[in-house]
XYZ file of C-alpha atoms in Angstrom:
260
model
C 91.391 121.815 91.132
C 89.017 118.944 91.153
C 87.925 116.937 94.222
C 87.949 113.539 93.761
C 86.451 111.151 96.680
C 88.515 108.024 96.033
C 90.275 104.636 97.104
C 89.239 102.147 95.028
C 91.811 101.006 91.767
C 89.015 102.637 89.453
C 88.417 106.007 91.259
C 92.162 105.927 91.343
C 92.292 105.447 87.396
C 89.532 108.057 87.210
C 91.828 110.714 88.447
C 94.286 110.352 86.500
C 91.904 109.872 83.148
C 90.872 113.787 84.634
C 94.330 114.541 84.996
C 94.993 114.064 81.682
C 92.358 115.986 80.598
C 93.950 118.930 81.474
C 92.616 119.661 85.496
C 94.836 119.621 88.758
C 93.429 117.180 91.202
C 93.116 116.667 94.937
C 92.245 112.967 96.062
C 91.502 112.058 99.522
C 91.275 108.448 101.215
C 90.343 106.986 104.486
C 93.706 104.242 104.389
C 96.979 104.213 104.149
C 97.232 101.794 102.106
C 94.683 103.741 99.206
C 97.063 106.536 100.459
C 100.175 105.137 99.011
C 98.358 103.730 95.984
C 97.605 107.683 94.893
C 101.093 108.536 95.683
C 102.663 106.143 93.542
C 100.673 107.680 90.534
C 101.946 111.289 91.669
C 98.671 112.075 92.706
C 98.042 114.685 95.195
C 96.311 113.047 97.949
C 94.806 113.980 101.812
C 94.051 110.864 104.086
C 91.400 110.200 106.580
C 87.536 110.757 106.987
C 85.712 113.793 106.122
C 82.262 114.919 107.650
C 80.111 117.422 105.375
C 81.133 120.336 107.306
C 85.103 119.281 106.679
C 84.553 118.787 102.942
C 82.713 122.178 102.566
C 85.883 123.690 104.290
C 88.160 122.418 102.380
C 86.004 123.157 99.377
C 85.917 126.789 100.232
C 89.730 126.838 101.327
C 90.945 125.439 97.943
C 88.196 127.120 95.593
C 87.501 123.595 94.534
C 84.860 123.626 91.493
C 83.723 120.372 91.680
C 83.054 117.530 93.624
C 84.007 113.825 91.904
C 82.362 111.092 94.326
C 84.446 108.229 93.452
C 84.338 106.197 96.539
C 83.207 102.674 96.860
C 79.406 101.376 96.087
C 79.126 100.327 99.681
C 80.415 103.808 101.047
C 77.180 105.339 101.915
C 78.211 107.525 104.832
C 80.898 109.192 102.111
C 78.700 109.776 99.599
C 76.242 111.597 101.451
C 78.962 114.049 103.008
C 80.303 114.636 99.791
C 76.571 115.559 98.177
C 76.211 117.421 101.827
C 79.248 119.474 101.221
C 79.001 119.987 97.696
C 75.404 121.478 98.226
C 76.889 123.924 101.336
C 79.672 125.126 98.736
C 77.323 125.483 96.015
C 79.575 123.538 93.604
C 78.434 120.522 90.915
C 78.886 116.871 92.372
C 78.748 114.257 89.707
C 78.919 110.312 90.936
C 80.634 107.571 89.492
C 80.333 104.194 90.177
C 81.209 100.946 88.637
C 78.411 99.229 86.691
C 76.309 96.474 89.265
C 76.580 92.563 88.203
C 73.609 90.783 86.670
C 72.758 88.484 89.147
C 70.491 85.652 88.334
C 68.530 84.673 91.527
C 68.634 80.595 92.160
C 69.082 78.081 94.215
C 72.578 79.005 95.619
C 72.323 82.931 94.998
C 70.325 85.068 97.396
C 70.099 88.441 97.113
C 68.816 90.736 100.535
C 68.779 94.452 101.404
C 71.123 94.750 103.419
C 73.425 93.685 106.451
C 71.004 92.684 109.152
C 69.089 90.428 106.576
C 72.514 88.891 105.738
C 73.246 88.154 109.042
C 69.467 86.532 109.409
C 69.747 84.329 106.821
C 72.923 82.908 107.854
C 72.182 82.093 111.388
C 69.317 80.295 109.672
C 71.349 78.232 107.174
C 74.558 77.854 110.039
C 77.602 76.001 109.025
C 80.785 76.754 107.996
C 80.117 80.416 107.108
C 82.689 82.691 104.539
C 81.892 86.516 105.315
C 84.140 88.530 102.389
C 82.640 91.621 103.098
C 85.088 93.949 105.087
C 85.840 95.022 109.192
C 83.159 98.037 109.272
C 80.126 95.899 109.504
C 81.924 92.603 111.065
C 79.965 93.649 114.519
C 76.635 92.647 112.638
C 77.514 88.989 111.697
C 79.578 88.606 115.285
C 76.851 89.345 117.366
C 74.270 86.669 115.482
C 76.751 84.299 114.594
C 79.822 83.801 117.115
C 78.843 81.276 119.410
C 75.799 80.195 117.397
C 75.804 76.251 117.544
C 76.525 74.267 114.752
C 78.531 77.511 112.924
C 81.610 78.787 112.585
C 82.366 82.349 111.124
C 85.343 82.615 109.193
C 86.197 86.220 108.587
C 88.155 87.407 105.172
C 89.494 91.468 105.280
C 92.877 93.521 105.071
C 95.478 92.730 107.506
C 95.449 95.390 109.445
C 95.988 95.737 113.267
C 92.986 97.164 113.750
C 90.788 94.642 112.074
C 92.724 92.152 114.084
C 92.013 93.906 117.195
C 88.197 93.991 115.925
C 87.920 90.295 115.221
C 89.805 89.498 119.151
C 87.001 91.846 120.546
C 84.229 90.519 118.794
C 85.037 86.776 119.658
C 86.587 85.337 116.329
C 89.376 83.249 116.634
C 92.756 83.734 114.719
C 92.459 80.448 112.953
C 88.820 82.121 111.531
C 91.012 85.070 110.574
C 91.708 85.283 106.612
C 94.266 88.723 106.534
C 94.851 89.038 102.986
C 94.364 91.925 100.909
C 92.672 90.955 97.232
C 91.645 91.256 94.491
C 91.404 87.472 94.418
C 91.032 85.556 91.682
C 88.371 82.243 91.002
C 91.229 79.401 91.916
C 92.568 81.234 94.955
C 88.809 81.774 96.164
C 88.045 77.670 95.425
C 91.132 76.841 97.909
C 90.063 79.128 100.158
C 86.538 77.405 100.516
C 88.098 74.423 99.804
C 90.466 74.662 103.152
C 87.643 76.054 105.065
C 84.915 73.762 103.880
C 82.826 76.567 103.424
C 79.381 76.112 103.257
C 78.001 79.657 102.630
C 79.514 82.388 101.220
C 78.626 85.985 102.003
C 79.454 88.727 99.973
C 78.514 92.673 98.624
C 77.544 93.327 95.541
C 79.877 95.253 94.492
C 80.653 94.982 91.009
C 83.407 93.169 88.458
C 86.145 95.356 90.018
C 85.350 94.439 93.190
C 86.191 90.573 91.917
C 82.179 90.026 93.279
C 82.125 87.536 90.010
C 85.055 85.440 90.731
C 83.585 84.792 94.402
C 80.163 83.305 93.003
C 81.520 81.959 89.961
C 83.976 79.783 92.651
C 81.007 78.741 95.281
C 78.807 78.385 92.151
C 81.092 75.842 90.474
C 81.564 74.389 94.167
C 77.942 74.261 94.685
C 78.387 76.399 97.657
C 75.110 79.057 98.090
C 76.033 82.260 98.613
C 74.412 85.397 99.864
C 74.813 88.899 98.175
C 74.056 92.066 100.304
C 72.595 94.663 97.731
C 73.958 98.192 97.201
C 72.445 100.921 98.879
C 69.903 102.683 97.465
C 71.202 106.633 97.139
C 69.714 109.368 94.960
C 72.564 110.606 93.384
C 71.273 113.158 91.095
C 74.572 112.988 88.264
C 75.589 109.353 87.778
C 77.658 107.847 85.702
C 79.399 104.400 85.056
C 82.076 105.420 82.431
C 85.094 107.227 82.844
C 84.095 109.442 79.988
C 80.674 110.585 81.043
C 82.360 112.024 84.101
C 84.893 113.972 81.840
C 82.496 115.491 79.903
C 80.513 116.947 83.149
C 83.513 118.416 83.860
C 84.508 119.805 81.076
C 80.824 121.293 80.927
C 80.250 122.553 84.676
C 83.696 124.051 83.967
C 82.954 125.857 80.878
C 79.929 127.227 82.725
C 81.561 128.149 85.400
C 84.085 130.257 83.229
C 81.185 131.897 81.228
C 79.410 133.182 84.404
């Protein structure tokens, strides 16, 4: 049985490419939502978040081989519990991850390191600000921009109760509330800034699946600058950005596995 670390449509189509291959899989989520997008696909699947120390258990408890770190390019925390476990459980962990966007620095594209710099450059620029880049790091932009003169923050993520529980607690007001769940293509993004007259777009950079290109191709094309958090920096060890690379790790780590 093979571990896979998933909840994106590509780490979902990545299990069942290793399905058919010929292993049994186990997938596990943090949603609901990712939760019901496995089951529809018949795909075993446990929800919720796992520390190290739960992943190594449940390693040990299945006799899991190998660990398939699937998960989105912005879920750091994940990925280092799943290397953390896989290293306690002495197993193989192999990483995939969907190829980054070439992104040409320019007058209306800046790239930073991360959130905190985001949220910098923003209260710098003010306006009518776009943030498209999820609930878990809202508190970051909140606390520089809510209230901030001349700015308004208008917040784009899943409707879910809980991220509209977030956004009353953090100050942002329901008609700064986008609840929508993506992907979204280039027109639907243009009305979107178009309604809002956005003014500056903020988004991750986390690749073509993550529709990251129709978001700047829309401000671009509106003239609107955007900003474009980079990925985190992780040393993976075993990466790959193809379905097939990850196959054939398998197949090897498994054939070793059998021959020792």
């Amino acid at each position: 049985m093979i571990l896979v670390l998933a909840g994106t449509s590509d780490a979902r189509e990545l299990a069942l490419r290793i399905r058919a291959a010929g292993y049994e899989v186990l997938t596990t989520v943090v949603t609901e939502s990712a939760a019901k997008s496995m089951e529809a696909e018949g795909l075993p699947v446990l929800t919720g978040r796992l520390t190290a120390e739960d992943m190594n258990q449940l390693i040990r408890d299945k006799g899991i081989p190998l660990v398939v770190d699937a998960t989105h390019p912005f879920a750091e925390e994940a990925s280092k519990n799943a290397m953390s476990a896989a290293k306690l459980a002495e197993v193989p962990y192999v990483r995939f991850e969907r190829q980054s966007l070439t992104i040409e620095q320019g007058a209306l594209i800046t790239t930073v390191d991360d959130y905190k710099q985001a949220a910098e450059l923003a209260a710098d620029k003010r306006g009518n600000i776009m943030l498209t880049t999820g609930s878990k790091t809202l508190k970051i932009f909140a606390d520089r921009l809510v209230g901030l003169p001349d700015t308004r923050l208008i917040a784009r993520m899943l409707p879910r109760q809980d991220n509209m529980e977030k956004c009353e607690e953090l100050g942002i007001e329901q008609k700064n509330i986008i609840a929508m769940q993506g992907p979204f293509s280039k027109e639907l993004n243009k009305a979107l800034y178009d309604h809002y007259k956005v003014t500056l777009m903020i988004t991750k950079e986390s690749g073509k699946v993550g529709a990251v290109d129709e978001k700047l191709e829309a401000a671009l094309e509106m003239g609107i600058p955007s900003i474009v958090i980079g990925r985190p920096e992780l040393e993976y060890g075993t990466l790959y950005s193809e379905f097939e690379g990850v196959i054939q790790f398998i197949n090897d780590s498994i054939q070793i596995h059998k021959e020792a």
